[in-house]
XYZ file of C-alpha atoms in Angstrom:
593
model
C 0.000 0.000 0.000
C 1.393 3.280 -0.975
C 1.764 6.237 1.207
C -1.211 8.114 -0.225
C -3.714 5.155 -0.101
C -2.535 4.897 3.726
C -3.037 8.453 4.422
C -6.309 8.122 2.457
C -7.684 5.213 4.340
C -6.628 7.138 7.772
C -8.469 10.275 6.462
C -11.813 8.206 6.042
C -11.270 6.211 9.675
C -10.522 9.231 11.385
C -13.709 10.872 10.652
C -15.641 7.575 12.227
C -14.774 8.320 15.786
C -16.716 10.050 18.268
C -15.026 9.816 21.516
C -14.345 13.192 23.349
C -10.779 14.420 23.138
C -11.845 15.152 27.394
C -9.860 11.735 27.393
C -13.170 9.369 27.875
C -16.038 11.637 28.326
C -18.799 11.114 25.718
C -21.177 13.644 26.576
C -22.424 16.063 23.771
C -22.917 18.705 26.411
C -21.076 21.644 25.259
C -20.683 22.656 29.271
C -18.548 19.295 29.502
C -16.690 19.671 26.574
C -14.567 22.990 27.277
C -14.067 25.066 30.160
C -17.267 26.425 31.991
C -16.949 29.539 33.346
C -20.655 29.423 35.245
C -20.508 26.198 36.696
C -19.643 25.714 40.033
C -20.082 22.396 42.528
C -18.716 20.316 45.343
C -15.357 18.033 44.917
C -14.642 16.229 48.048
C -10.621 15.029 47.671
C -9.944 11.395 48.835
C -6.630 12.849 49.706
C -5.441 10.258 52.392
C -3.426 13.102 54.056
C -6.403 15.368 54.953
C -6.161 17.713 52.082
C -10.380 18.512 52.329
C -12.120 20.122 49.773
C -13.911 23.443 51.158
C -17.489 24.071 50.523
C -16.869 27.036 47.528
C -15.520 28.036 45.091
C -14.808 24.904 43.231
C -14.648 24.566 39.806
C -16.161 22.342 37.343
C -14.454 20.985 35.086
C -14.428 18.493 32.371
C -12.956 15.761 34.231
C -13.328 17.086 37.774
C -9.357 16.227 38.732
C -8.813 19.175 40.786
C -10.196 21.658 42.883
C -9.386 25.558 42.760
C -8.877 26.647 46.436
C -9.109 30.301 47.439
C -6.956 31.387 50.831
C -9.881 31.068 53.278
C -9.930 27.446 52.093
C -6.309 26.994 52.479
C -6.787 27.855 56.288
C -9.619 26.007 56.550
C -7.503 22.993 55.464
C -4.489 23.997 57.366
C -7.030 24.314 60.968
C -8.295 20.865 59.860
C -4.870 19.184 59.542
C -3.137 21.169 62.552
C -6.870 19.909 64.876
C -6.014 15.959 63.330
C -2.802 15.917 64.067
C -3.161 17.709 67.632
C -5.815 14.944 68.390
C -4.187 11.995 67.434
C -0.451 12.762 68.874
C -1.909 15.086 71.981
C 0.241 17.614 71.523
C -0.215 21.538 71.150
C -1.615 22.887 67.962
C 1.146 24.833 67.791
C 3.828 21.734 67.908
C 1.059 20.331 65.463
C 1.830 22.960 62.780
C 5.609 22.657 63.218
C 5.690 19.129 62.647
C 3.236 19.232 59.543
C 5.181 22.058 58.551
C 8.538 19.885 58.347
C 6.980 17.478 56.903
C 5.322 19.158 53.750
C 1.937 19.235 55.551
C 0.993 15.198 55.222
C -0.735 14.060 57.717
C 0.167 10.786 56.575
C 4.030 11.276 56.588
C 3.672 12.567 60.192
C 2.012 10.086 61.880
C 4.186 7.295 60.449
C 7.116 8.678 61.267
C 5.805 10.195 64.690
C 4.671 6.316 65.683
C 8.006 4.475 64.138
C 10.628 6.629 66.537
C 8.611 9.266 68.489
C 12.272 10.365 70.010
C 14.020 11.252 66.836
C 11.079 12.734 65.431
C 10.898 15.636 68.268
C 15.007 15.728 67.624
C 14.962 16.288 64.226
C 12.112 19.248 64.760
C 13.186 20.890 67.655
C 10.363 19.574 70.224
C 10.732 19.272 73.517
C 8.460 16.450 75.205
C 9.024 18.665 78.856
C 9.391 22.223 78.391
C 11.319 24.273 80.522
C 10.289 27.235 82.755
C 12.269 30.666 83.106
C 14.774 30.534 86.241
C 12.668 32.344 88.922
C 14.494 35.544 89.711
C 13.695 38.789 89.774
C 16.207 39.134 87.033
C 17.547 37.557 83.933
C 20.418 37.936 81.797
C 19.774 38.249 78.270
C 21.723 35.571 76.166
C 22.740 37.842 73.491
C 22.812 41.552 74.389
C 23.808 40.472 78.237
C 21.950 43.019 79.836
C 19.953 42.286 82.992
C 15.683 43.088 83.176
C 13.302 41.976 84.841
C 11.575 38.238 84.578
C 8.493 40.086 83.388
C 10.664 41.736 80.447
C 12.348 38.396 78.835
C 11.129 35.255 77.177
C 12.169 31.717 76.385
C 11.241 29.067 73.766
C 10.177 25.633 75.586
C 14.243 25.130 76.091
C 14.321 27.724 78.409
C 17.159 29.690 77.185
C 15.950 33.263 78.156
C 16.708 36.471 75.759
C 14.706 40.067 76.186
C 11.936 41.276 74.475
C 14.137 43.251 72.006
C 16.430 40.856 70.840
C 13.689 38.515 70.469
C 11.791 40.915 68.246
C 15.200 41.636 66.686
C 15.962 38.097 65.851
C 12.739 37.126 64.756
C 12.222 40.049 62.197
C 15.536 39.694 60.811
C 14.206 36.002 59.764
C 11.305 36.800 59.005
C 12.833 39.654 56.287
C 15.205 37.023 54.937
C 12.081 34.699 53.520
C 9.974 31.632 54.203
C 13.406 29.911 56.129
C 11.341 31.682 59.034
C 9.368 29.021 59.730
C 11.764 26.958 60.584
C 13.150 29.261 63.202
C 15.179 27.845 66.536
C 16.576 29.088 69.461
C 18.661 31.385 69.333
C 21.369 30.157 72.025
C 23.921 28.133 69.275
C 24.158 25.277 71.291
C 20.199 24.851 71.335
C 17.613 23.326 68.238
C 14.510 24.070 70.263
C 11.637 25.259 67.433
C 10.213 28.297 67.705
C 6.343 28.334 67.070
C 3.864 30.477 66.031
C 2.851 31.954 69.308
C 6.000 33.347 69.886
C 5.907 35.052 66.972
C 3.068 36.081 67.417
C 3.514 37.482 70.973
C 6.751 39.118 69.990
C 6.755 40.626 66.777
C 4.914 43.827 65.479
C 1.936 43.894 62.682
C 3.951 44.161 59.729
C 6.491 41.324 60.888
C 3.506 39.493 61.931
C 1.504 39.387 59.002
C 4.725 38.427 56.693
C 5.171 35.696 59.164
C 1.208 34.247 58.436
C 1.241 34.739 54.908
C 4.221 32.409 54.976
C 2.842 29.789 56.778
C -0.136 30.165 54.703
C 1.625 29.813 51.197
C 3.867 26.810 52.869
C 0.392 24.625 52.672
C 0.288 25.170 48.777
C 4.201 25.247 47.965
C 5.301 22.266 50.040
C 2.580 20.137 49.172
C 3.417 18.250 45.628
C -0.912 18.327 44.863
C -0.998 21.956 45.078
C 0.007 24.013 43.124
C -0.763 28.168 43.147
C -2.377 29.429 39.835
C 0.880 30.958 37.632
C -1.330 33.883 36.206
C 0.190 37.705 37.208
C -2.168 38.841 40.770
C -3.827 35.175 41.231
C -4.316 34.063 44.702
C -6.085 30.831 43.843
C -3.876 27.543 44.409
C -4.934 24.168 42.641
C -5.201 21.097 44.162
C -4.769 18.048 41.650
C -5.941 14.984 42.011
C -2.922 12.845 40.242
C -3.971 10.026 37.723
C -7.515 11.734 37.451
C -7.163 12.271 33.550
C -6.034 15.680 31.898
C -3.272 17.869 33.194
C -4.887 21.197 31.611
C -6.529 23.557 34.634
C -8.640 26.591 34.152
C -8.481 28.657 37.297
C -11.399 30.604 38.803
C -9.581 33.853 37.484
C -10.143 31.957 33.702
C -6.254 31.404 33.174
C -5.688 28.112 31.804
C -2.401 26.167 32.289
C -1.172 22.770 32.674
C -0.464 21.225 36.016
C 2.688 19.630 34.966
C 4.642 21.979 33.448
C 2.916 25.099 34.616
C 3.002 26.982 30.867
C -0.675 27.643 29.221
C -2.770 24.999 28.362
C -1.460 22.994 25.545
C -3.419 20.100 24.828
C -2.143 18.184 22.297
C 0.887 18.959 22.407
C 3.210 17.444 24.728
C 5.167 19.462 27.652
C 8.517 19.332 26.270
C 7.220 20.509 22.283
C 5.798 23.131 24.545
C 9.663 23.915 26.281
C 11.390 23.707 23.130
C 9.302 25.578 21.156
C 9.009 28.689 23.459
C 12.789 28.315 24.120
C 13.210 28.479 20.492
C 10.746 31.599 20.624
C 12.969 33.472 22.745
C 16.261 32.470 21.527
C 18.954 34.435 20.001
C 19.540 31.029 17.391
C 16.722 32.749 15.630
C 18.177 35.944 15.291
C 21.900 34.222 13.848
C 19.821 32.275 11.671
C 18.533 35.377 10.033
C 21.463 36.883 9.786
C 23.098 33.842 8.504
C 20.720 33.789 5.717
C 20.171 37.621 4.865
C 23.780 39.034 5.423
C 27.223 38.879 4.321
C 30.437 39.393 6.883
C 32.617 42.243 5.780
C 35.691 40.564 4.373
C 37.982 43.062 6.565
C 36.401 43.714 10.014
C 33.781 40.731 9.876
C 30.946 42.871 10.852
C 27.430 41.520 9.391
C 26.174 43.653 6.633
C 22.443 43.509 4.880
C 21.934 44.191 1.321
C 18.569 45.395 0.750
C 18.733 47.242 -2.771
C 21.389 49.241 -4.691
C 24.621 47.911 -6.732
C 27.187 45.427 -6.118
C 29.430 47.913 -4.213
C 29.796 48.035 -0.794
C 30.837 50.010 1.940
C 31.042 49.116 5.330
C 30.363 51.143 8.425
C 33.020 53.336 9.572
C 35.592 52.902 11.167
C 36.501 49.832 9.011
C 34.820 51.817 5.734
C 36.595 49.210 3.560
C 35.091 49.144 0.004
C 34.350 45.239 -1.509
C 31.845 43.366 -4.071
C 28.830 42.021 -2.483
C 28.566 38.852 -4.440
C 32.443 38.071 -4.410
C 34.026 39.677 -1.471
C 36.968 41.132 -2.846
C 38.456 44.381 -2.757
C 36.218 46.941 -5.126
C 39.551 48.396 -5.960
C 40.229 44.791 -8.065
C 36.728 45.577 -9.672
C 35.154 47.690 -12.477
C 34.403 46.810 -16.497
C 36.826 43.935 -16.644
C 35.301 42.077 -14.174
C 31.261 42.236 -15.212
C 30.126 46.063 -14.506
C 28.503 47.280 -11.203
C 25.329 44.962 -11.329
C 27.306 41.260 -12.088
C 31.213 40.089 -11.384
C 32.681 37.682 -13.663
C 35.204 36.404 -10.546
C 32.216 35.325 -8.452
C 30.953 33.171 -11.163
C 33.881 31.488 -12.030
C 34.508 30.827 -8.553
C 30.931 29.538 -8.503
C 31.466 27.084 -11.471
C 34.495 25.832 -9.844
C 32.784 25.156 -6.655
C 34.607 27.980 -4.092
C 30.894 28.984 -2.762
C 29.394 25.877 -2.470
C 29.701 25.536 1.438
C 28.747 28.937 1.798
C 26.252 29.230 -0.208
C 24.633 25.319 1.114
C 25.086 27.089 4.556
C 22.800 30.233 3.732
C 20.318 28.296 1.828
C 19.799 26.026 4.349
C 19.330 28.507 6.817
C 17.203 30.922 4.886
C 15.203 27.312 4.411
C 15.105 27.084 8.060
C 13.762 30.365 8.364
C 10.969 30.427 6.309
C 10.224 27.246 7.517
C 10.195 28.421 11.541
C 8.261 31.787 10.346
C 5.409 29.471 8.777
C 4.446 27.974 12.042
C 5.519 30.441 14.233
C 2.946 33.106 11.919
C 0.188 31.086 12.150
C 0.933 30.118 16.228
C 1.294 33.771 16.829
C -2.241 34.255 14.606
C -4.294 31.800 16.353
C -3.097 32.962 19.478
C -4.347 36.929 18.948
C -7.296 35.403 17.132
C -7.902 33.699 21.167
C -7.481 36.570 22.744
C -10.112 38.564 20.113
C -12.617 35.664 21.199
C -12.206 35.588 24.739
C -12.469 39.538 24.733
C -16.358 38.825 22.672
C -17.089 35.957 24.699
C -17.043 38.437 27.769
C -18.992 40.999 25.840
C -21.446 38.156 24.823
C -21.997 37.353 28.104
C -22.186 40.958 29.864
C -23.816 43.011 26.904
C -24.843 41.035 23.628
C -27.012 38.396 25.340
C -29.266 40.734 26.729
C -29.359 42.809 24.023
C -30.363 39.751 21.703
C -32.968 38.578 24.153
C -34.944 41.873 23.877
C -34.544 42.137 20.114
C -35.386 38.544 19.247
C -37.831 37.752 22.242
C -36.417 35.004 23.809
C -35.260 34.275 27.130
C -31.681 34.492 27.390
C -31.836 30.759 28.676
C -32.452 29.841 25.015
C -29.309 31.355 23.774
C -27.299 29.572 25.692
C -26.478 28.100 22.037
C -24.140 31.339 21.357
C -22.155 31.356 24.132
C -21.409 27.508 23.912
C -19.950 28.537 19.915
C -17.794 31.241 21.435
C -16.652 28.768 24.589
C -15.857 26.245 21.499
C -13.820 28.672 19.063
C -11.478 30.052 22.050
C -10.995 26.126 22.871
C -10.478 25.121 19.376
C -8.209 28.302 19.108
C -5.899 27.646 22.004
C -5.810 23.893 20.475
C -5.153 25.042 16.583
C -2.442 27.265 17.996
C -0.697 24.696 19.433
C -0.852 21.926 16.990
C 1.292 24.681 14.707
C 4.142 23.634 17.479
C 3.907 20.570 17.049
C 3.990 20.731 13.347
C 7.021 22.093 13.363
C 8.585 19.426 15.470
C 6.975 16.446 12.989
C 10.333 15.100 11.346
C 10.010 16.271 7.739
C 11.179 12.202 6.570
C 7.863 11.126 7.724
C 5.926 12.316 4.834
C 2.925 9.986 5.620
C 2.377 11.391 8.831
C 2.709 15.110 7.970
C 0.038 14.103 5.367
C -2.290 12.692 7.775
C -1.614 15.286 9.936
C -2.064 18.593 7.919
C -5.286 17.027 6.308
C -6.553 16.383 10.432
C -5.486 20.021 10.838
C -6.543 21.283 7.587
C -10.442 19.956 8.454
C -10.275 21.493 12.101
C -9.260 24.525 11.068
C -11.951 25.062 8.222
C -14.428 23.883 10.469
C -13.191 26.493 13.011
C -13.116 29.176 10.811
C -17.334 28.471 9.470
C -17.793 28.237 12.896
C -16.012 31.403 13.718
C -18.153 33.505 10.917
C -20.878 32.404 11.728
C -21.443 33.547 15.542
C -19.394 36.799 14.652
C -20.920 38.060 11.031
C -24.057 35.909 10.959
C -24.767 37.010 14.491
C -24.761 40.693 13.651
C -27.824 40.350 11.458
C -29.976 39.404 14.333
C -28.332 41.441 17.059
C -28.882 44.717 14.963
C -32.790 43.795 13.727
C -35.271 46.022 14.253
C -37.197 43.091 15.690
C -37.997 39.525 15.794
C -36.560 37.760 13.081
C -38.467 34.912 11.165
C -35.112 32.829 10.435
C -33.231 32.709 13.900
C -34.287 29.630 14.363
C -32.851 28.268 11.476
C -29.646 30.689 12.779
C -29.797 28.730 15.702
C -29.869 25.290 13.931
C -26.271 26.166 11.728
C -24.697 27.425 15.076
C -25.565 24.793 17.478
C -24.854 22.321 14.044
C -21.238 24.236 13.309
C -20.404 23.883 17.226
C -21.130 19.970 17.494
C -19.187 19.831 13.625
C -16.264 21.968 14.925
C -15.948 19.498 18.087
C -16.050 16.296 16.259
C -12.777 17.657 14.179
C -11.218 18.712 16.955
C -11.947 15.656 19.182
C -10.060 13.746 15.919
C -7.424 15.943 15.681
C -6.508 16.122 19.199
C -6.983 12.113 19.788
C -4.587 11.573 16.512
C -1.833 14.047 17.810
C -2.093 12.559 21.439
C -0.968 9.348 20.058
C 1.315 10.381 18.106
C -0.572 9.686 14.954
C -0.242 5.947 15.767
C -3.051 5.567 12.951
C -0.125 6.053 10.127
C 2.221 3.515 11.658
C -0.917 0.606 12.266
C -2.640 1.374 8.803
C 1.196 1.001 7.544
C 1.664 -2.282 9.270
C -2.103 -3.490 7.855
C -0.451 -2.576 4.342
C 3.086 -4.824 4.478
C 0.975 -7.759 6.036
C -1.880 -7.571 2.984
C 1.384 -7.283 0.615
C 3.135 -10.676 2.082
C -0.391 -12.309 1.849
C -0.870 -11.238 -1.892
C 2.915 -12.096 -2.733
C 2.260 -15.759 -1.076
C -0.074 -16.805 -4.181
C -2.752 -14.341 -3.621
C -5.232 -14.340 -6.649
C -5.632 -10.299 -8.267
C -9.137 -11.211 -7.805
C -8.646 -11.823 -4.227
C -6.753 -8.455 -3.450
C -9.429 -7.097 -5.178
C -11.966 -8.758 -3.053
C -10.384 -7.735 0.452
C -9.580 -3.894 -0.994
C -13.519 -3.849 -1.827
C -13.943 -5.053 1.379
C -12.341 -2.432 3.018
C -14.129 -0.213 0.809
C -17.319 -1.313 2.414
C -16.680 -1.224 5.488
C -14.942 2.054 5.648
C -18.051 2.684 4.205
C -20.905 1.812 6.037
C -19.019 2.578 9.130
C -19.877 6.536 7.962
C -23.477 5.411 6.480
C -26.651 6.745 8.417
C -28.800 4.334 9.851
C -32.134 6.231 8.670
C -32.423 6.074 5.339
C -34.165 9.192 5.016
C -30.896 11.521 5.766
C -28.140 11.774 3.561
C -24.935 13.116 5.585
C -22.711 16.152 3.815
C -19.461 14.968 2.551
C -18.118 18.516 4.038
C -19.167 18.861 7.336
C -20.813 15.274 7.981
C -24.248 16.889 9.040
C -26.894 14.843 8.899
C -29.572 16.507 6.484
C -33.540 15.583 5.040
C -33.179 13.646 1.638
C -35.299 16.120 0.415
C -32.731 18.747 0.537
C -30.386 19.245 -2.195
C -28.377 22.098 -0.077
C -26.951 21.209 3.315
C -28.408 23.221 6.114
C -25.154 23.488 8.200
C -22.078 24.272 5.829
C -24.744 25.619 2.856
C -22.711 23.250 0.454
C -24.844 21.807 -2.650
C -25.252 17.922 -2.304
């Protein structure tokens, strides 16, 4: 089987699934097919180290794997690990949070380790099973200043060891000003590990000091626990918590950022997290910036500076201070140039050299990298394009929402709970956007050797993209007719039908396109395989008639796989919608039959 009749056949099968790129979930609910930025409901964790899920703000998602947690519900999860582990080892809250605190707040980690060696636990933390009382005097000597006040004016840790108030608050804010390493503060005698808690601080330090101090212990929860994770978008205070294995790694905060749990960049479903690295590392790189210079600029022969050429003759003159004079196609001195050697706008010397091959590495070397070029500025274009063409949609989906809907309602009489239809297109094109965008990346990446592949996959991308870009006219120009009537207008429903048709269309070459890329487009290598093994049947005395038989075969089933059951449809070879056999025009894509 030749490449094309493999990419062929893969073209037809790929069109016959209908699974849900959501990794398993089936439903034709729009609401569960992309982000929803309305939904809201309970997600209790099975987190076996007390990680509960608080009673708001949690977000629904497609495959409910996480939970976004605001910082009221980060303290309410701290309280509830601090009271479990308090409980169960009867010990102060406060020696509670230092323990969970060392050990990345599982309440799981603790209690095993507390119950194996009890001893070397409190060693290791700095907790003292007795603590010991201030010397009763009148007066102390501070440890560090070595001034004498009264007992009333000093303090102690549970060791004992007693310093005054001011070296205390001295100490502490000096630790606290140096970063989170402040909750893990000890005495400060050098000889002494006992751990200094949270009431201390609290007693002994001023509001500023203080407050540093909690929001510390606060973001600990979140940045020592490997299941949460805090939102990366600039002025979010929401924090994620992930439940691992539970299907996608893509996360759409509360604040409507989207990025992926594992490698904390933007969403970028189907692409793989290291495409994603390499391709923004290649987006910020300076290799970019020598490969256009390699391929649109000549070094000066004499100082070595790069030099562009973008019009005028052959002569050149370089920048001062070098100012030395040579022929752009050649490189020699001008001086050694005029008539004799071709004129101003050729030079006899360069092709000569040509002929006898004294360019070719040079010019191989420039080729290829002006090749490389164009080729990087063809996906990175229509990356880049995709990407503002997001951001336009997102920006309408919130007028939509806030303005348009309402609007629409009151010119088309209907409630706004039967336009839900719109905003579901919009939610669709800035998913289908983010994913088009990225499958550009991984484009680029697709070894150019595998031609059967690219095939498969540009014709994948090709169909998503069309069916975007209906999709995409039709809820912004379309829409426009029946937002600016003067009233009720007699087609909307059939405006309603196309939409709600486009939206389901657009999905179903989406949910292909992202299922192909996320295995690698493992279709090309099996339909490839198929191909050999029918090939070493026919060459072991396989009749023509019999190839013929199994290829007709195929045929059919390919087929009927893509026939409707009711015989009174006929589906559009464009789009796939499923129209009356009456029609000769299809009522989604407005193709003739």
């Amino acid at each position: 089987m030749d490449s094309e009749d493999e990419t062929m056949m893969m073209m037809e099968d790929s069109n016959d699934d209908e699974e849900f790129y959501g990794r398993g979930d089936d439903d034709s609910d729009l609401d569960n097919v992309i982000m929803d930025y309305d939904g809201f409901m309970d997600h209790d964790s099975d987190d076996s180290d007390g990680l509960s899920s608080p009673r708001q703000h949690h977000y629904h998602h497609r495959s409910q794997n996480y939970t976004i947690l605001n910082e009221d519900d980060i303290r309410q999860c701290q309280e509830e690990n601090i009271t479990k582990i308090s409980t169960v080892l009867s010990i102060s809250r406060v020696d509670a949070g230092i323990l969970l605190r060392h050990y990345n707040w599982s309440v799981s980690k603790v209690n095993d380790e507390w119950f194996a060696d009890e001893e070397k636990v409190r060693k290791t933390v700095g907790l003292l099973e007795n603590h010991v009382p201030l010397p009763d005097a009148k007066e102390l000597t501070c440890g560090i200043c070595f001034d004498t006040y009264p007992r009333n004016r000093m303090s102690a840790a549970a060791c004992g060891h007693p310093f005054c108030f001011v070296c205390w608050q001295g100490y502490i804010s000096t630790a606290i000003n140096d970063g989170p390493g402040c909750l893990m503060l000890r005495c400060p005698d050098p000889s002494c590990g006992a751990a200094i808690g949270q009431d201390m601080v609290n007693k002994l330090t001023n509001n500023d000091d203080r407050g540093k101090y909690n929001r510390y212990f606060l973001r600990s929860f979140v940045e020592d626990n490997r299941k949460t994770k805090w939102c990366p978008a600039p002025g979010c205070d929401y924090a994620v918590d992930f439940i691992v294995g539970g299907g996608s790694y893509d996360i759409t905060c509360q604040c409507s950022h989207s990025f992926c749990w594992n490698c904390v960049e933007e969403a970028h479903r189907p692409v793989d997290c290291g495409t994603v690295s390499k391709w923004i590392m290649k987006n910020s790189a300076e290799s970019e910036n020598m490969n256009w210079i390699l391929a649109n600029s000549k070094p000066c022969p004499k100082c070595k500076r790069p030099i562009e050429k973008n019009q005028g003759c052959m002569h050149i003159t370089c920048t001062p201070p070098c100012k030395f004079e040579f022929c752009w196609l050649c490189l020699g001195a001008w001086s050694e140039h005029g008539e004799r050697t071709g004129g101003f706008y050729a030079c006899n010397r360069y092709e000569a050299a040509k002929q006898e091959g004294a360019y070719d590495d040079t010019e191989k070397r420039r080729e290829m990298a002006k090749n490389s070029l164009e080729r990087y500025t063809h996906y990175y274009e229509r990356w880049a394009t995709n990407q503002s063409s997001r951001q336009r949609a997102l920006e309408n989906l919130h007028q939509m929402q806030t303005i348009h809907l309402e609007k629409l309602s009151d010119k088309q009489c209907q409630p706004e709970s039967q336009l839900k239809f719109i905003i579901e297109a919009w939610l669709q094109i800035v998913e289908c956007r983010r994913v088009l965008k990225w499958t550009y990346a991984y484009g680029y990446y697709l070894p150019e050797h595998e031609h059967t592949k690219k095939q498969f996959f540009e014709y994948l991308q090709g169909d998503a993209e069309s069916g975007l870009e209906r999709l995409h006219q039709c809820a912004e120009k379309e829409f426009q007719t029946y937002l600016n009537s003067e009233g009720p207008s007699k087609d909307f429903n059939e405006f309603r039908t196309k939409l709600a048709g486009l939206t389901s269309v657009t999905k179903n070459y989406f949910e292909n396109l992202v299922r192909a890329l996320e295995n690698g487009l493992a279709d090309v290598d099996s339909h490839a395989a198929c191909g050999r093994a029918g090939s070493s049947k026919n060459l072991g005395g396989g009749s023509t008639k019999g190839r013929s038989s199994r290829a007709k075969g195929t045929t059919s089933r390919s087929s009927s796989s893509r026939a409707i059951d009711d015989s009174s449809h006929w589906s559009c070879e464009h789009c796939t919608f499923a129209n009356v056999r009456s029609a000769n025009i299809c009522a989604m894509c407005q193709q003739h039959r």
